[in-house]
Amino acid sequence: MARVLSGIQPSGDLHLGNYLGALRQWVARQSVDDAYYCIVDLHALTQAIDPAELRRRTLETAAGFLAAGLDPEQVTIFAQSHVPAHTRLAWLLECTATMGELNRMTQFKDKGRGNESVRVGLFTYPVLMAADILAYDASHVPVGEDQRQHLELTRDLATRFNHHYGEVFVVPEATIPQVAARVMDLQQPDRKMSKSIPSPLGRIDLFEDADAIAKKVKKAVTDAEGIVAYDPIAKPGVSSLLDLLAAATNGSPMDLAGNYTRYGDLKNDVAEALISLIAPMRERYLGLLGDEAELRALLARGAEKANTVANATYERAASAIGLLER
Ligand code: AMP
Ligand code: TRP
C-alpha cells in the first residue's frame, strides 16, 4: 500500500480543475492507497481571508471531498490546523531551505514578487507544503501540474535533511494525471482555472447547476478560425474544451477533435458531459452541507489519526536535528 498525502486550500469553492487535477485521482485510488487528505487552512491564510468565510469554506471543502466520492472509511480526511506537527516540522524545514530556493518558486513570483505588503507566509508557503507531505512519510502526492515545482522542492528538502541528519524522511513523488492535469480558464484559456481569479464565467465550480455549466461552456472563448483541432499552443480555447471532453468521457483530445466540424457542436457535447459528471456530485454535496455536526465529527476523527502519524515524524526529525528530547 502506498502512503499518499495531498491537500486543497479552503480559499474558495472547489472547481473543475481541483476535481480533474486532484480529487478524481484521490477517489480512483482510495481502496488501494493508505491516504491522508488535508484541507490546508493554514495555506489559505497566505492571502486575505474573512474569518467567518474561512470557517465556512473549511466545512464546505470537507463536504466537497465526500461529495466527490471520498470514503472516510478508506481515507483520512482532516484540517491542517488540527495537526500542530505540520507547523513544527515546517520550522525545521525553513531552517533547511534557502532564500534562493524559495525565490525561484514561480507561484511566489506570480503572486507576490516585488510587492512590499505581500505576506511572509506566501514566501514560505512551499516549505509548509513540504512539511504537510513529509510528516506522513508519503511516497506519492496526487496533484495537478501546477504543483510540480513544489514537489521538486519537497524532494530537495527531504534529501538535504536526510543527508545532514540521517534517514528521517521518505522522498516523495508527484502523481500527475495524464489528461486535464492543467484545466484552463474558460475566458482566458492561457491561464489555469483557479479559485483566486475573480472570473466566475471562466471557472466551473464543482457543484454548479446544469444551467450555469451550459452557459459558461457556451460562452467559452475559442478563436475565429472555425476549425476544430487539438493544438494547445495555437488554439488554446478549443484545445481546452477538447481536454475537458476527453477528461469527462475518458477519451483522447486528439481523437475527439476528429468528430467535430463546428465549435457549437463541440460546446454542446462538452456541456452535456460536464453536467452528467457534476450532477450526481452536486446532489450529494447539497445533502451533506446541512449536517455541520457530522462534518466537524469527520474532521475530528481524521485529526486524531493524522496527529499520531505526524507527531511521530516530527519527533524523529527533531531528535535527528539535535533538539533535546523532552
Ligand atoms: P488549490 O485549489 O490551489 O488548493 O489546488 C488543489 C489541487 O487542485 C492541487 O492538486 C492542484 O494542482 C489542483 N488544481 C488546482 N487548479 C487546477 C487546474 N486548473 N487544473 C488542474 N489541477 C488543478
Ligand atoms: N499548494 C497546494 C495547492 O495550492 C495545496 C497544498 C498544500 C498541498 N499542502 C499540500 C498539495 C500538500 C499537496 C500536498 O494546490
Coordinates of C-alpha atoms and ligand atoms in Angstrom, one line a residue:
M1 CA 0.0 0.0 0.0
A2 CA 1.4 3.4 -1.0
R3 CA 1.2 6.1 1.6
V4 CA -0.3 9.1 0.0
L5 CA -0.9 12.7 1.1
S6 CA -2.5 15.6 -0.7
G7 CA -4.3 18.9 0.1
I8 CA -6.6 21.6 -1.2
Q9 CA -6.9 25.1 0.1
P10 CA -10.3 26.1 1.5
S11 CA -9.9 29.6 -0.1
G12 CA -12.8 29.3 -2.5
D13 CA -15.3 26.9 -4.0
L14 CA -13.9 23.6 -5.3
H15 CA -13.7 23.8 -9.1
L16 CA -13.4 21.6 -12.1
G17 CA -9.6 22.0 -12.1
N18 CA -9.4 20.7 -8.5
Y19 CA -11.5 17.7 -9.4
L20 CA -9.8 16.7 -12.6
G21 CA -6.3 17.6 -11.5
A22 CA -6.5 16.1 -8.0
L23 CA -9.7 14.9 -6.4
R24 CA -10.6 12.4 -9.1
Q25 CA -7.3 10.7 -8.7
W26 CA -7.8 10.5 -5.0
V27 CA -11.1 8.8 -5.3
A28 CA -9.9 6.4 -8.0
R29 CA -7.2 5.0 -5.8
Q30 CA -8.8 5.2 -2.4
S31 CA -9.2 1.5 -2.0
V32 CA -5.6 0.7 -2.8
D33 CA -3.7 3.6 -1.1
D34 CA -3.2 4.4 2.5
A35 CA -4.2 8.0 2.0
Y36 CA -4.4 11.3 4.0
Y37 CA -6.3 14.2 2.5
C38 CA -5.9 17.5 4.1
I39 CA -7.8 20.8 3.9
V40 CA -4.9 23.2 4.1
D41 CA -6.5 26.0 6.0
L42 CA -3.1 27.4 7.1
H43 CA -2.1 27.9 3.5
A44 CA -5.4 29.8 2.9
L45 CA -4.1 32.4 5.4
T46 CA -1.4 33.5 3.0
Q47 CA -3.9 35.6 1.3
A48 CA -6.7 38.0 2.5
I49 CA -9.5 36.0 4.1
D50 CA -12.6 36.7 6.1
P51 CA -12.6 34.6 9.3
A52 CA -16.2 33.5 9.1
E53 CA -15.8 32.7 5.5
L54 CA -12.7 30.6 6.1
R55 CA -14.5 28.6 8.8
R56 CA -17.5 28.0 6.5
R57 CA -15.3 27.1 3.5
T58 CA -13.3 24.6 5.5
L59 CA -16.6 22.7 6.3
E60 CA -17.7 23.1 2.7
T61 CA -14.5 21.7 1.4
A62 CA -14.9 18.7 3.7
A63 CA -18.4 18.2 2.3
G64 CA -16.9 18.6 -1.2
F65 CA -14.4 15.8 -0.6
L66 CA -17.2 13.4 0.4
A67 CA -19.5 14.5 -2.4
A68 CA -16.7 13.9 -4.9
G69 CA -16.6 10.3 -3.7
L70 CA -14.0 10.1 -0.9
D71 CA -15.0 7.5 1.6
P72 CA -13.9 8.3 5.2
E73 CA -13.8 4.6 6.0
Q74 CA -11.0 4.2 3.5
V75 CA -9.1 7.5 3.7
T76 CA -8.3 10.0 6.4
I77 CA -9.7 13.5 5.9
F78 CA -8.6 16.3 8.2
A79 CA -7.9 20.0 8.6
Q80 CA -4.2 21.0 8.6
S81 CA -4.5 23.4 11.5
H82 CA -5.8 20.5 13.7
V83 CA -2.3 18.9 13.4
P84 CA 0.3 21.2 15.0
A85 CA 3.1 18.9 13.9
H86 CA 2.8 20.5 10.4
T87 CA 3.9 23.9 11.5
R88 CA 6.5 22.5 13.9
L89 CA 8.1 20.5 11.1
A90 CA 7.8 23.5 8.8
W91 CA 10.2 25.4 11.1
L92 CA 12.8 22.6 10.9
L93 CA 12.4 22.7 7.1
E94 CA 12.6 26.5 6.9
C95 CA 16.0 26.1 8.5
T96 CA 16.8 23.6 5.8
A97 CA 15.5 25.6 2.8
T98 CA 17.4 28.6 1.3
M99 CA 16.2 32.1 0.2
G100 CA 17.5 31.3 -3.3
E101 CA 15.4 28.2 -3.5
L102 CA 12.2 29.9 -2.4
N103 CA 12.9 32.9 -4.6
R104 CA 12.8 30.6 -7.6
M105 CA 9.2 29.4 -6.8
T106 CA 7.0 30.6 -9.7
Q107 CA 3.9 30.8 -7.5
F108 CA 5.6 33.5 -5.4
K109 CA 7.0 35.2 -8.5
D110 CA 3.5 35.4 -9.9
K111 CA 1.6 36.4 -6.8
G112 CA 4.0 38.3 -4.6
R113 CA 7.3 39.3 -6.1
G114 CA 8.1 43.0 -5.7
N115 CA 5.1 43.7 -3.5
E116 CA 6.2 45.0 -0.1
S117 CA 2.9 44.2 1.6
V118 CA 2.8 40.6 0.5
R119 CA 2.6 38.2 3.4
V120 CA 5.8 36.4 4.6
G121 CA 3.6 33.2 4.7
L122 CA 3.2 33.4 0.9
F123 CA 7.0 33.2 0.5
T124 CA 7.4 30.3 2.9
Y125 CA 4.2 28.6 1.7
P126 CA 6.1 25.8 -0.2
V127 CA 8.0 24.9 3.0
L128 CA 4.8 24.3 4.9
M129 CA 3.6 22.2 2.0
A130 CA 6.8 20.2 2.2
A131 CA 6.1 19.7 5.9
D132 CA 2.5 18.5 5.1
I133 CA 3.9 15.8 2.8
L134 CA 6.9 14.7 4.8
A135 CA 5.0 14.5 8.1
Y136 CA 3.2 11.5 6.6
D137 CA 6.1 9.6 5.0
A138 CA 4.1 10.0 1.8
S139 CA 5.7 8.3 -1.2
H140 CA 3.1 9.7 -3.6
V141 CA 1.4 13.0 -3.9
P142 CA -1.5 13.2 -6.3
V143 CA -1.7 16.9 -7.6
G144 CA -2.3 18.9 -10.7
E145 CA 0.6 20.0 -13.0
D146 CA 0.9 23.4 -11.2
Q147 CA 2.3 21.7 -8.1
R148 CA 5.2 20.1 -9.9
Q149 CA 7.8 22.7 -8.8
H150 CA 6.6 22.5 -5.1
L151 CA 7.1 18.7 -5.2
E152 CA 10.6 19.1 -6.5
L153 CA 11.4 21.5 -3.6
T154 CA 9.9 19.0 -1.2
R155 CA 12.2 16.3 -2.6
D156 CA 15.2 18.5 -2.4
L157 CA 14.5 19.5 1.2
A158 CA 13.9 15.8 2.3
T159 CA 17.1 14.7 0.5
R160 CA 19.1 17.5 2.1
F161 CA 17.8 16.9 5.6
N162 CA 18.4 13.2 5.3
H163 CA 21.9 13.9 4.0
H164 CA 22.8 16.1 7.0
Y165 CA 20.9 14.4 9.8
G166 CA 20.3 10.8 8.8
E167 CA 17.4 9.0 7.0
V168 CA 14.4 10.7 8.5
F169 CA 12.1 11.5 5.6
V170 CA 10.7 9.5 2.7
V171 CA 11.4 11.3 -0.6
P172 CA 8.0 11.7 -2.3
E173 CA 6.9 11.7 -5.9
A174 CA 4.2 13.7 -7.6
T175 CA 1.5 11.8 -9.4
I176 CA 0.0 14.0 -12.1
P177 CA -2.9 12.9 -14.3
Q178 CA -2.4 12.1 -18.0
V179 CA -5.4 14.2 -19.1
A180 CA -6.5 17.6 -17.7
A181 CA -3.6 18.0 -15.4
R182 CA -3.9 21.7 -16.1
V183 CA -7.5 22.8 -16.6
M184 CA -7.6 26.2 -18.2
D185 CA -9.8 29.2 -17.5
L186 CA -12.7 29.3 -20.0
Q187 CA -12.4 33.0 -20.6
Q188 CA -8.7 33.2 -20.6
P189 CA -7.5 29.9 -22.0
D190 CA -3.8 30.8 -21.4
R191 CA -4.4 30.8 -17.6
K192 CA -5.2 27.9 -15.3
M193 CA -8.7 27.7 -13.8
S194 CA -8.2 28.9 -10.3
K195 CA -10.0 29.8 -7.1
S196 CA -8.3 33.2 -7.0
I197 CA -9.2 34.5 -10.4
P198 CA -12.4 36.6 -9.9
S199 CA -13.9 35.5 -13.3
P200 CA -17.0 33.5 -12.5
L201 CA -17.5 32.9 -16.2
G202 CA -14.1 31.3 -16.6
R203 CA -14.4 28.9 -13.8
I204 CA -16.8 25.9 -13.4
D205 CA -17.4 25.2 -9.8
L206 CA -17.7 21.6 -8.9
F207 CA -21.2 21.7 -7.6
E208 CA -22.7 24.1 -10.0
D209 CA -26.1 23.7 -11.5
A210 CA -26.7 22.5 -15.1
D211 CA -27.8 25.8 -16.4
A212 CA -24.8 27.6 -15.2
I213 CA -22.5 25.0 -16.6
A214 CA -24.2 25.1 -20.0
K215 CA -24.0 28.9 -20.0
K216 CA -20.3 29.0 -19.2
V217 CA -19.3 26.4 -21.8
K218 CA -21.4 28.2 -24.4
K219 CA -19.5 31.5 -23.6
A220 CA -16.1 29.9 -23.5
V221 CA -13.5 31.8 -25.6
T222 CA -12.4 30.0 -28.7
D223 CA -11.0 31.6 -31.8
A224 CA -12.1 33.0 -35.2
E225 CA -10.6 30.1 -37.3
G226 CA -13.7 27.9 -37.2
I227 CA -11.7 24.6 -37.4
V228 CA -11.8 22.0 -34.6
A229 CA -8.3 20.8 -34.0
Y230 CA -6.2 19.9 -30.9
D231 CA -3.3 22.4 -30.7
P232 CA -2.9 23.8 -27.2
I233 CA -0.4 26.5 -28.3
A234 CA -2.2 27.8 -31.5
K235 CA -5.7 27.1 -30.4
P236 CA -5.8 27.2 -26.5
G237 CA -9.6 27.7 -26.2
V238 CA -10.7 24.9 -28.5
S239 CA -8.0 22.6 -27.1
S240 CA -9.1 23.2 -23.6
L241 CA -12.7 22.3 -24.5
L242 CA -11.3 19.1 -26.1
D243 CA -9.3 18.4 -22.9
L244 CA -12.5 18.8 -20.8
L245 CA -14.5 16.4 -23.1
A246 CA -11.6 13.9 -23.0
A247 CA -11.4 14.1 -19.2
A248 CA -15.1 13.7 -18.8
T249 CA -15.6 10.8 -21.2
N250 CA -12.2 9.1 -20.8
G251 CA -11.3 9.8 -24.4
S252 CA -8.3 11.3 -26.1
P253 CA -8.5 15.0 -27.1
M254 CA -6.8 14.3 -30.4
D255 CA -9.3 11.6 -31.4
L256 CA -12.2 13.6 -30.2
A257 CA -11.2 16.6 -32.4
G258 CA -11.9 14.5 -35.5
N259 CA -15.6 14.1 -34.5
Y260 CA -16.4 17.8 -34.9
T261 CA -16.5 20.5 -37.5
R262 CA -18.3 23.2 -35.6
Y263 CA -17.5 24.8 -32.3
G264 CA -21.2 24.9 -31.3
D265 CA -21.5 21.1 -31.6
L266 CA -18.3 20.6 -29.5
K267 CA -19.5 23.0 -26.9
N268 CA -22.9 21.2 -26.7
D269 CA -21.2 17.9 -26.0
V270 CA -18.7 19.4 -23.5
A271 CA -21.6 20.9 -21.6
E272 CA -23.6 17.7 -21.6
A273 CA -20.6 15.6 -20.5
L274 CA -19.7 18.0 -17.7
I275 CA -23.3 18.2 -16.5
S276 CA -23.6 14.4 -16.2
L277 CA -20.2 14.3 -14.4
I278 CA -21.2 17.0 -11.9
A279 CA -24.9 16.5 -11.3
P280 CA -24.6 13.4 -9.0
M281 CA -21.9 15.1 -7.0
R282 CA -24.0 18.3 -6.7
E283 CA -26.9 16.2 -5.3
R284 CA -24.6 14.7 -2.6
Y285 CA -23.0 18.0 -1.8
L286 CA -26.2 19.8 -1.1
G287 CA -27.3 16.9 1.1
L288 CA -24.1 16.9 3.1
L289 CA -23.9 20.7 3.7
G290 CA -26.8 20.6 6.1
D291 CA -25.1 18.4 8.6
E292 CA -22.4 20.6 10.1
A293 CA -22.1 18.5 13.3
E294 CA -21.3 15.4 11.2
L295 CA -18.7 17.3 9.1
R296 CA -17.0 18.5 12.3
A297 CA -17.0 15.0 13.7
L298 CA -15.5 13.7 10.5
L299 CA -12.6 16.2 10.8
A300 CA -12.1 15.4 14.5
R301 CA -11.8 11.7 13.7
G302 CA -9.3 12.4 10.9
A303 CA -7.3 14.8 13.1
E304 CA -6.8 12.1 15.7
K305 CA -5.3 9.7 13.3
A306 CA -3.3 12.3 11.5
N307 CA -1.8 13.6 14.7
T308 CA -0.5 10.2 15.6
V309 CA 1.4 9.8 12.4
A310 CA 2.6 13.4 12.1
N311 CA 3.8 13.7 15.7
A312 CA 5.9 10.6 15.3
T313 CA 7.6 12.0 12.2
Y314 CA 8.2 15.4 14.0
E315 CA 9.8 13.7 17.0
R316 CA 12.1 11.7 14.7
A317 CA 13.1 14.9 12.8
A318 CA 13.6 16.9 16.0
S319 CA 15.7 14.3 17.6
A320 CA 17.8 13.9 14.4
I321 CA 18.5 17.6 14.2
G322 CA 19.6 17.7 17.8
L323 CA 16.7 19.2 19.7
L324 CA 16.8 17.8 23.2
E325 CA 14.1 15.2 23.8
R326 CA 11.5 16.2 26.5
Ligands
AMP1 P1 -5.7 24.6 -4.8 O1 -7.1 25.0 -5.3 O2 -4.7 25.6 -5.3 O3 -5.6 24.3 -3.4 O4 -5.3 23.2 -5.6 C1 -5.7 22.0 -5.0 C2 -5.3 20.9 -6.0 O5 -6.0 21.1 -7.3 C3 -3.8 20.8 -6.4 O6 -3.5 19.4 -6.5 C4 -3.8 21.5 -7.7 O7 -2.7 21.0 -8.5 C5 -5.1 21.1 -8.3 N1 -5.5 22.2 -9.3 C6 -5.8 23.4 -9.0 N2 -6.2 24.1 -10.1 C7 -6.0 23.2 -11.1 C8 -6.3 23.3 -12.5 N3 -6.7 24.5 -13.1 N4 -6.1 22.2 -13.3 C9 -5.7 21.1 -12.7 N5 -5.4 20.9 -11.4 C10 -5.6 22.0 -10.6
TRP2 N1 -0.1 24.0 -2.7 C1 -1.2 23.2 -3.0 C2 -2.1 23.9 -4.0 O1 -2.3 25.1 -3.9 C3 -2.0 22.8 -1.8 C4 -1.2 22.0 -0.8 C5 -0.8 22.4 0.4 C6 -0.8 20.7 -1.0 N2 -0.1 21.3 1.0 C7 -0.1 20.3 0.2 C8 -1.0 19.8 -2.1 C9 0.4 19.0 0.3 C10 -0.4 18.5 -1.9 C11 0.3 18.1 -0.7 O2 -2.7 23.3 -4.8

